[in-house]
Coordinates of C-alpha atoms (C1' of nucleotides) in Angstrom, one line a residue:
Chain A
X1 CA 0.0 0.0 0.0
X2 CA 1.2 3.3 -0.7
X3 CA -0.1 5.1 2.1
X4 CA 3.7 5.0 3.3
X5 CA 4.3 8.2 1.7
X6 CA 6.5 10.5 3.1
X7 CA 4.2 13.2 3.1
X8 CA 1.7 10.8 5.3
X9 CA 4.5 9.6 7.7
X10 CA 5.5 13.3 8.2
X11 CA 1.8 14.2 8.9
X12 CA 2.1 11.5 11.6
X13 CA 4.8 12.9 13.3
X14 CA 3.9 15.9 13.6
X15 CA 0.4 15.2 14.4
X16 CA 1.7 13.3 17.7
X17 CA 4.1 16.2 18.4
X18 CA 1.8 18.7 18.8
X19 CA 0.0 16.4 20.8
X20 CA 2.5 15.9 22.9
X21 CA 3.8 19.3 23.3
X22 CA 0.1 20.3 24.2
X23 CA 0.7 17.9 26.8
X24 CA 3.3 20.1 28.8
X25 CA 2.6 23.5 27.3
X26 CA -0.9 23.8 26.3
X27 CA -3.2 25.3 23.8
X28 CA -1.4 28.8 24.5
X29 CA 2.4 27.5 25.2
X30 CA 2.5 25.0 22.4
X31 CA 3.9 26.9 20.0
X32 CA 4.6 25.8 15.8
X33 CA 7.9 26.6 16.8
X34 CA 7.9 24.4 19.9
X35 CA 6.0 21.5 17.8
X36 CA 8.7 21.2 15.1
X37 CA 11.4 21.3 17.5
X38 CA 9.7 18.2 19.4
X39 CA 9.4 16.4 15.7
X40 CA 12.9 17.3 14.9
X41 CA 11.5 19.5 12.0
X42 CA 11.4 23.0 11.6
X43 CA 9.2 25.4 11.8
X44 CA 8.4 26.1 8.1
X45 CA 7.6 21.9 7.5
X46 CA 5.0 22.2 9.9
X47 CA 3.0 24.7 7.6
X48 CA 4.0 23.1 4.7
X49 CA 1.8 20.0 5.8
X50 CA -0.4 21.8 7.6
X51 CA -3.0 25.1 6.7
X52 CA -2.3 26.7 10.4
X53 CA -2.0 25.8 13.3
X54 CA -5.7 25.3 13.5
X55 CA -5.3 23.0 11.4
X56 CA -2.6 21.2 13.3
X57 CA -4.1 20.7 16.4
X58 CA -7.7 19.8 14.9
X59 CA -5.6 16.6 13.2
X60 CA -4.3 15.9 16.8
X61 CA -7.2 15.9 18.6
X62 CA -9.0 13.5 15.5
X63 CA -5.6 11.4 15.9
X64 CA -5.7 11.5 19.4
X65 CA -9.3 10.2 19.1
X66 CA -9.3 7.7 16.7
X67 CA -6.5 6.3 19.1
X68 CA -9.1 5.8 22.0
X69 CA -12.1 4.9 19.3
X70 CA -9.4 2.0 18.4
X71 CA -9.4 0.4 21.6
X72 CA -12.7 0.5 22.4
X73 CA -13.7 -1.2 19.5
X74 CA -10.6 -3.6 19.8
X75 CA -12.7 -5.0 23.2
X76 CA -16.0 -4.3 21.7
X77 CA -15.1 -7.0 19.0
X78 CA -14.4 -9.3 21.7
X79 CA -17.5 -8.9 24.0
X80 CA -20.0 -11.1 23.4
X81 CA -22.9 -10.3 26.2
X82 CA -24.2 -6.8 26.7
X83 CA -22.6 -6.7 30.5
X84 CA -19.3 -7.7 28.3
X85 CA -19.9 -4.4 25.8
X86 CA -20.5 -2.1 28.6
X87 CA -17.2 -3.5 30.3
X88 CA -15.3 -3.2 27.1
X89 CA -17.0 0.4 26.4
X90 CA -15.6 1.3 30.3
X91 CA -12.1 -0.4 30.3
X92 CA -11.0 1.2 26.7
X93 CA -11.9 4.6 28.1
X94 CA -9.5 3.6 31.6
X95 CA -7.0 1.6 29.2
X96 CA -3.4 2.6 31.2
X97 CA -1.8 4.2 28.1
X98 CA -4.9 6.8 28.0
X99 CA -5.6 7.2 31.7
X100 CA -2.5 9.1 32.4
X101 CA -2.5 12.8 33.9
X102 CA -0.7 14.4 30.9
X103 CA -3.3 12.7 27.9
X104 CA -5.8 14.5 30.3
X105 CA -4.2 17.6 30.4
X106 CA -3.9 17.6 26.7
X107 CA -8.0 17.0 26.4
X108 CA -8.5 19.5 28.7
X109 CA -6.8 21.9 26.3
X110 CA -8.5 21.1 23.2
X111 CA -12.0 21.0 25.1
X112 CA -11.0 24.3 26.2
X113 CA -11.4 25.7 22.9
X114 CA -14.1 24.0 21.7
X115 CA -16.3 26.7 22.0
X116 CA -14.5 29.1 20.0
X117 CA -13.5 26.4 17.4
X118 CA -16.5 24.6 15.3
X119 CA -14.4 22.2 13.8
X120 CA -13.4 20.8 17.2
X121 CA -16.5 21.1 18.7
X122 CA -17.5 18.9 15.4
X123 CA -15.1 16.4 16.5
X124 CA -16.3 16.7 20.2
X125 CA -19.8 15.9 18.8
X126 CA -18.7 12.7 16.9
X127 CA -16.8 11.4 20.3
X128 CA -20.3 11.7 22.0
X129 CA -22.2 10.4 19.5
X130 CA -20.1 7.2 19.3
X131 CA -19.9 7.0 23.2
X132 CA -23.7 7.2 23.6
X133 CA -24.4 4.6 20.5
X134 CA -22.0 2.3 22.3
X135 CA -23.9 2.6 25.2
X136 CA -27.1 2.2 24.1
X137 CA -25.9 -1.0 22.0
X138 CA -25.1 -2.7 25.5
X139 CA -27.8 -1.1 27.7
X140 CA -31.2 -2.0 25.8
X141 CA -30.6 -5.4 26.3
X142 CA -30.1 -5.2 30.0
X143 CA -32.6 -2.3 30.9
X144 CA -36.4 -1.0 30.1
X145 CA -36.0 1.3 26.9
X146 CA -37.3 4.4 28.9
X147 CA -34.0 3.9 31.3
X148 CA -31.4 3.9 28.8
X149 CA -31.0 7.5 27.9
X150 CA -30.4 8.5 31.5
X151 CA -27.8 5.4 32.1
X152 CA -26.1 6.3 28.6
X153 CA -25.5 9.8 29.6
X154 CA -24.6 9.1 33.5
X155 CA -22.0 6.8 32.1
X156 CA -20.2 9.3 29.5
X157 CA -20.6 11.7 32.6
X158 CA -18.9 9.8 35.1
X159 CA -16.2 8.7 33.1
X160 CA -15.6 12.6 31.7
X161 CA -15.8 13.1 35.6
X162 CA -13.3 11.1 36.6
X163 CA -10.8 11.7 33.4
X164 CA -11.4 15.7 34.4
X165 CA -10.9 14.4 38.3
X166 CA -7.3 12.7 37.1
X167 CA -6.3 16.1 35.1
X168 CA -7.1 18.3 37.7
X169 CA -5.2 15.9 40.5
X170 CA -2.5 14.0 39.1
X171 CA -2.0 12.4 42.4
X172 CA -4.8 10.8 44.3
X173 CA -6.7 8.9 41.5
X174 CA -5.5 5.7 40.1
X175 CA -6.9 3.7 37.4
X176 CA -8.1 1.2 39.8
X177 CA -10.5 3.7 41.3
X178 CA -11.6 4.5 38.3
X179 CA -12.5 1.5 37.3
X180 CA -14.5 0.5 40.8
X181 CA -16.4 3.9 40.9
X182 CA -17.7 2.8 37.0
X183 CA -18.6 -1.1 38.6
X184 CA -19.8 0.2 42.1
X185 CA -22.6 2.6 39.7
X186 CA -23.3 -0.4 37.3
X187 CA -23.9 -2.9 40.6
X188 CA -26.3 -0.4 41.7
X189 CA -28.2 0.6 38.4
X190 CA -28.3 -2.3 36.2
X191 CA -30.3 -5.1 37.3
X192 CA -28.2 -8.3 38.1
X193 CA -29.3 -11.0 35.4
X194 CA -27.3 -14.2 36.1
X195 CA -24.4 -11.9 35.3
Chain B
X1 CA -16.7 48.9 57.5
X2 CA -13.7 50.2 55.1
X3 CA -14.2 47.4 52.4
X4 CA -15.7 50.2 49.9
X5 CA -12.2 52.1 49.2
X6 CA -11.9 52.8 45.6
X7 CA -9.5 50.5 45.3
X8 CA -11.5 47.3 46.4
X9 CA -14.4 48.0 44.1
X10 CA -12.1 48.7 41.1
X11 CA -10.2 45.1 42.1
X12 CA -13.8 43.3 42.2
X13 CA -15.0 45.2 38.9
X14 CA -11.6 44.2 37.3
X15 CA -11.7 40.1 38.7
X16 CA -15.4 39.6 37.1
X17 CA -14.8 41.6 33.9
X18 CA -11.9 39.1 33.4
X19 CA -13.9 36.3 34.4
X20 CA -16.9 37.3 31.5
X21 CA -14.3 38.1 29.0
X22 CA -12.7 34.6 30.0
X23 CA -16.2 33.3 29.1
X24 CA -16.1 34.7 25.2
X25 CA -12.6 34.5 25.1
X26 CA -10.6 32.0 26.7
X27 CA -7.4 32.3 28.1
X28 CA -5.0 33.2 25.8
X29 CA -8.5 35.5 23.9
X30 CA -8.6 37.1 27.2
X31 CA -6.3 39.8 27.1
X32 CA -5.3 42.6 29.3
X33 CA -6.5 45.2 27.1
X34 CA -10.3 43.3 26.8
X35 CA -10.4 43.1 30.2
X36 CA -9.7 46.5 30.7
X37 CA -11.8 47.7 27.6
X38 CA -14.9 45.7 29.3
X39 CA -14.5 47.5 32.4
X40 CA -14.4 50.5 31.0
X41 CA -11.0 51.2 32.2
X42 CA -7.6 51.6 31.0
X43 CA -4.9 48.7 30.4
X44 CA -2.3 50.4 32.7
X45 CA -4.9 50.4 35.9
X46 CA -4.9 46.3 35.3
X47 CA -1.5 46.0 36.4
X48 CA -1.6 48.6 38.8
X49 CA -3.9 46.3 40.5
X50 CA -2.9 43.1 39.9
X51 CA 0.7 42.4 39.6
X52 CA 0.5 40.6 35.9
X53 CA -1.9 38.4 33.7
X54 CA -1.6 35.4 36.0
X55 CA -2.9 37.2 39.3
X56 CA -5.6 38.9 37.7
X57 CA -7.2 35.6 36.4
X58 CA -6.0 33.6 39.7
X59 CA -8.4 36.1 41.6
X60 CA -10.9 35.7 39.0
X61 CA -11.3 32.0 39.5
X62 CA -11.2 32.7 43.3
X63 CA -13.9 35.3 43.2
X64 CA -16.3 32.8 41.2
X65 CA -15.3 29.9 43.3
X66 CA -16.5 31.5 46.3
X67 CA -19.6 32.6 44.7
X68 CA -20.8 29.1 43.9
X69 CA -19.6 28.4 47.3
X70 CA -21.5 30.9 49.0
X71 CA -25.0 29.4 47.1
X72 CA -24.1 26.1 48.1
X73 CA -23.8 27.3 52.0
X74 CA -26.9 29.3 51.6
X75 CA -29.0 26.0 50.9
X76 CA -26.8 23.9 53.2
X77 CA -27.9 26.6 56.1
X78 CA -31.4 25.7 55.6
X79 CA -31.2 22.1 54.8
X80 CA -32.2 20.1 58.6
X81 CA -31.6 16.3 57.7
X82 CA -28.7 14.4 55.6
X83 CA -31.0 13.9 52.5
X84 CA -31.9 17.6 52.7
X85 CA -27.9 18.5 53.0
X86 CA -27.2 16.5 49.7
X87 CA -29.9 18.0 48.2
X88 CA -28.5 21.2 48.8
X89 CA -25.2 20.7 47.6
X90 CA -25.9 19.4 44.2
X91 CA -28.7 21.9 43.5
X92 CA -26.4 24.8 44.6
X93 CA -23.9 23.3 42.4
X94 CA -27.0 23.8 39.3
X95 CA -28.2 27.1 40.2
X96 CA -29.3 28.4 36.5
X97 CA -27.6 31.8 37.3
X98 CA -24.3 29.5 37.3
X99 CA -25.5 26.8 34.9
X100 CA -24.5 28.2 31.9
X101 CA -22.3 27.1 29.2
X102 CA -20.7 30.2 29.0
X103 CA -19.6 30.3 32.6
X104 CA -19.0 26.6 31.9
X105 CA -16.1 27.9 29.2
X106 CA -14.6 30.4 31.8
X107 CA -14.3 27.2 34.5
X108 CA -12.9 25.0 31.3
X109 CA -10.6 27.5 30.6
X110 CA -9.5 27.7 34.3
X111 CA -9.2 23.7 34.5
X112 CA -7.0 23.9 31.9
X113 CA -4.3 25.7 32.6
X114 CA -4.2 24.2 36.4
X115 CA -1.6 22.0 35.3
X116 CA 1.3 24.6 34.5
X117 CA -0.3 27.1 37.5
X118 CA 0.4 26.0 41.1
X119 CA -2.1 28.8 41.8
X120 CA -5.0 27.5 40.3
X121 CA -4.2 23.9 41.2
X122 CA -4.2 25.3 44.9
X123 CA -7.6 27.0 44.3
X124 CA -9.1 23.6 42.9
X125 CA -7.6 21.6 45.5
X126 CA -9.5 23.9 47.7
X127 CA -12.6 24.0 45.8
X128 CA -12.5 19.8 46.0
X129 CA -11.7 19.2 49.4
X130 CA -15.2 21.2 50.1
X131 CA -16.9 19.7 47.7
X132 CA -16.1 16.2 49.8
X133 CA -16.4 17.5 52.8
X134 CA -19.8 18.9 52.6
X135 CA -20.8 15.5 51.0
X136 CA -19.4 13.4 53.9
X137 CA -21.3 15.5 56.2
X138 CA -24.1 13.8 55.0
X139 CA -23.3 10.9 53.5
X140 CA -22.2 9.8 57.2
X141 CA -25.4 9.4 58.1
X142 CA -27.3 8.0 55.0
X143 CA -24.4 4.9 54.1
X144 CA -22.4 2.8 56.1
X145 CA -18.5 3.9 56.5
X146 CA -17.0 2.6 53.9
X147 CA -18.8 3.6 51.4
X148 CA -19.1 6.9 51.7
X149 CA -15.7 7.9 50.1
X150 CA -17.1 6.1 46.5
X151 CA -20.0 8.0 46.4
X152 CA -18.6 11.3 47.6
X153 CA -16.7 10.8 44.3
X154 CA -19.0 9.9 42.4
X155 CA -21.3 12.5 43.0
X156 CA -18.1 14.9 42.5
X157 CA -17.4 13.3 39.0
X158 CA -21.0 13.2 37.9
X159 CA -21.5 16.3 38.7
X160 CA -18.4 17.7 37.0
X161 CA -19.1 15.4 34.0
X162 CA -22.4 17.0 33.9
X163 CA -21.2 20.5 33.6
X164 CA -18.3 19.5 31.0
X165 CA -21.1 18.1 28.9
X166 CA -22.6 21.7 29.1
X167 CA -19.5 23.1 28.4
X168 CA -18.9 20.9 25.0
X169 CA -22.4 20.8 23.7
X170 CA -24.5 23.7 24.6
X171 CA -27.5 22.8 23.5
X172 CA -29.0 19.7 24.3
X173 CA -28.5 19.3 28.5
X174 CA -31.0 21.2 30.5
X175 CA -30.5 22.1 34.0
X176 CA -33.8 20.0 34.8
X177 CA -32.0 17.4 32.5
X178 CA -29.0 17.3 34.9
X179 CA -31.1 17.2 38.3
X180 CA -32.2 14.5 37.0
X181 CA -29.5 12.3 36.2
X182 CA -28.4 13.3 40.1
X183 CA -31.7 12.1 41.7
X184 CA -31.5 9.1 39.6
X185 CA -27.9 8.5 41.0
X186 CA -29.3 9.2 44.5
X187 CA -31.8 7.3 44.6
X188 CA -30.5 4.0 43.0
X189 CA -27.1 4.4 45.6
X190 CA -28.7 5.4 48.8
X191 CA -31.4 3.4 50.8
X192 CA -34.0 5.1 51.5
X193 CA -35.2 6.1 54.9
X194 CA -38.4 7.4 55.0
X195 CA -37.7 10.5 53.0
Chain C
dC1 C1' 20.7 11.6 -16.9
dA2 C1' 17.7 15.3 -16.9
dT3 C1' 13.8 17.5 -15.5
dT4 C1' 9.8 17.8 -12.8
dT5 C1' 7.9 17.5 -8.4
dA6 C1' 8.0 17.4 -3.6
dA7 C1' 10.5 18.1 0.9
dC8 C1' 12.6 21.3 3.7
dT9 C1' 14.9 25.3 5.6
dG10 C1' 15.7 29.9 7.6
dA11 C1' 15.1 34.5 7.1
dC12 C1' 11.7 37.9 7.2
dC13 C1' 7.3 40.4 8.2
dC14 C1' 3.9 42.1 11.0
dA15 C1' 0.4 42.1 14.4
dT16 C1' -0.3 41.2 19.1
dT17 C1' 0.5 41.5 23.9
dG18 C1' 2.3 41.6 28.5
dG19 C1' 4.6 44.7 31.1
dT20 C1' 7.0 49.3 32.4
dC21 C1' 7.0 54.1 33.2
dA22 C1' 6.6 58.9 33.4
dA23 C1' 3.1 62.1 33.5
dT24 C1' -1.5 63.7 34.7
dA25 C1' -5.8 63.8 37.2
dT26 C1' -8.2 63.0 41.3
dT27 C1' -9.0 62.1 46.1
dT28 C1' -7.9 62.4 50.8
dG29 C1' -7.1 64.3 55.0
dA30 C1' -4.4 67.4 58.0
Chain D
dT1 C1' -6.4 75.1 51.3
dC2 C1' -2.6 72.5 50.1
dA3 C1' 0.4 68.6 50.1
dA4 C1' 0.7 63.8 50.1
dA5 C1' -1.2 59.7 48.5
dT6 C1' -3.8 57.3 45.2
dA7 C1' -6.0 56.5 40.8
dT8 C1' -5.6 56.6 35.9
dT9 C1' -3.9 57.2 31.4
dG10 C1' -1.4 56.4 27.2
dA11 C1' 2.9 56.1 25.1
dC12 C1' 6.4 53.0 24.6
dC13 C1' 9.3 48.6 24.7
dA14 C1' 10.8 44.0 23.9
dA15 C1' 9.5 39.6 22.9
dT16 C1' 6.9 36.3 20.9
dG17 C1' 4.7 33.8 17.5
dG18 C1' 1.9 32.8 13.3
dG19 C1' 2.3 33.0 8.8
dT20 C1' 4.7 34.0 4.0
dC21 C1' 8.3 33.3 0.8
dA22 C1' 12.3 32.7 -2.0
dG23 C1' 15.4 29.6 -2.5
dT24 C1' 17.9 25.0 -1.7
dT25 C1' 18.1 20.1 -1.3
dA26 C1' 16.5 15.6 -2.2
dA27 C1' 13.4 12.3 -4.6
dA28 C1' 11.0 10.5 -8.1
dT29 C1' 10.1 9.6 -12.7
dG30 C1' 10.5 9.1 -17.6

DNA sequence: CATTTAACTGACCCATTGGTCAATATTTGA
DNA sequence: TCAAATATTGACCAATGGGTCAGTTAAATG
């Protein structure tokens, strides 16, 4: 395949750079200047392969997410009861290469400027979307249709919660909480069928 | 009382005009000059009141913390029994004056610069360890001991997840929609003594 | 090999912005 | 009333950073 092009494996690079750099520096710090540097590159390559640095950073976060819609489905593929989809949906969200202070700090950035930015709050849009469709895939099949809504959108909640929780105190928050605060809620909300 | 000199009213005018134009703005949108320009003041009496940009905003998030603070404490004042002490809490924590995805973008922008601002981090750390405190003060007497810690958080992280969703997609999440999902939480987590 | 195309660099431009400062206006209060 | 303190302004500075561009190197291709 030829999508081994140098002008895709540059785009790469430097997509995970500015990630990476926003990071540390955020939105404000992480300069095109600063992104190069951390690609090796300079300056002028990053606008070569990229409009602005709009541009840049809207590529990140879609890299960034694709990354995390990658692992979800990776368990997804593997569940095969609807208590096994919602644990897949959960764990890919907590996955330890994701559920680290610095990936969180880097979100927080690019939510940030959702509001002033339509094309992220486009991508922000598609994250929910495929969040709540996952959901609901695993959730009519365990509670009465007029329930799922509310479950679907507690979930996505809590997890945002305790990803915003883990950004906001790098210490004090391991994955392993995580992961019991999403069971203790689903012990208490969703009915126990022969689980 | 002495609080009315000149310069305390220009500081207070000065922390929320910074705080609105954070709103529109963002951080790195919100600059000295706007801030001044929506107080209807000069960019030279900013820094003769606060010592630079970091200050200025660092008051600004402390002047808004301890307004949503001060709602919550004026339910939690009248509240009489546990259930009525949580109930105060999370509706003071949905008040529509603070509701708003707009001031939803100021706290965002806030969040995310905690990482690289010791500040701010202090100010959140503050603003968390009340948040659990006022919920143990009534959880205490609703759940046994050792589960009161998991529900504090979750309660913290729903609620948070709950405004970020507010924050990301303005439309769509109603304050009504919110109290919901937390009275749906309550009631499936706590037992219920003759409320 | 030669020529076209793409990758890449570094210098440059210009607008913005945080911050300083000297000068002026206003208030205070003795 | 008058001087000391305080408030306020606007000009100015230095630095930064996004973006452009002309030109150079390297790759591809026929």
């Amino acid at each position: 395949m030829k999508l081994t092009k140098i002008s895709e494996i540059r785009r790469k690079e430097l997509r995970q750079a500015a990630f990476e750099v926003l990071q540390q520096e955020g939105m404000a710090g992480a300069t095109l200047e600063k992104v190069a540097t951390h690609a090796g590159a300079s300056k002028g390559i990053v606008l070569h392969y990229f409009r602005n640095k709009q541009d840049l950073f809207e590529q990140a976060m879609r890299e960034a997410n694709a990354s995390l819609r990658d692992a979800v489905n990776a368990r997804l593929n593997r569940a095969r009861t609807p208590h096994e989809r919602l644990e897949a949906i959960i764990e890919g969200n907590f996955e330890e290469r994701f559920f680290r202070p610095s990936i969180c700090h880097a979100w927080l950035s690019l939510c940030a400027e959702v509001p002033r930015e339509p094309q992220l709050a486009r991508i922000q849009k598609v994250i929910h979307a495929r969040m709540r469709s996952n959901l609901m895939s695993a959730l009519v099949h365990l509670l009465p249709r007029n329930e799922c809504n509310a479950v679907a959108l507690a979930i996505t909640a809590l997890i945002d919660g305790l990803w915003l929780r883990l950004g906001l105190q790098s210490e004090g928050l391991t994955r392993e909480m995580a992961l019991a605060q999403m069971k203790d809620y689903l012990t208490h909300r969703i009915p126990r069928t022969g689980d």
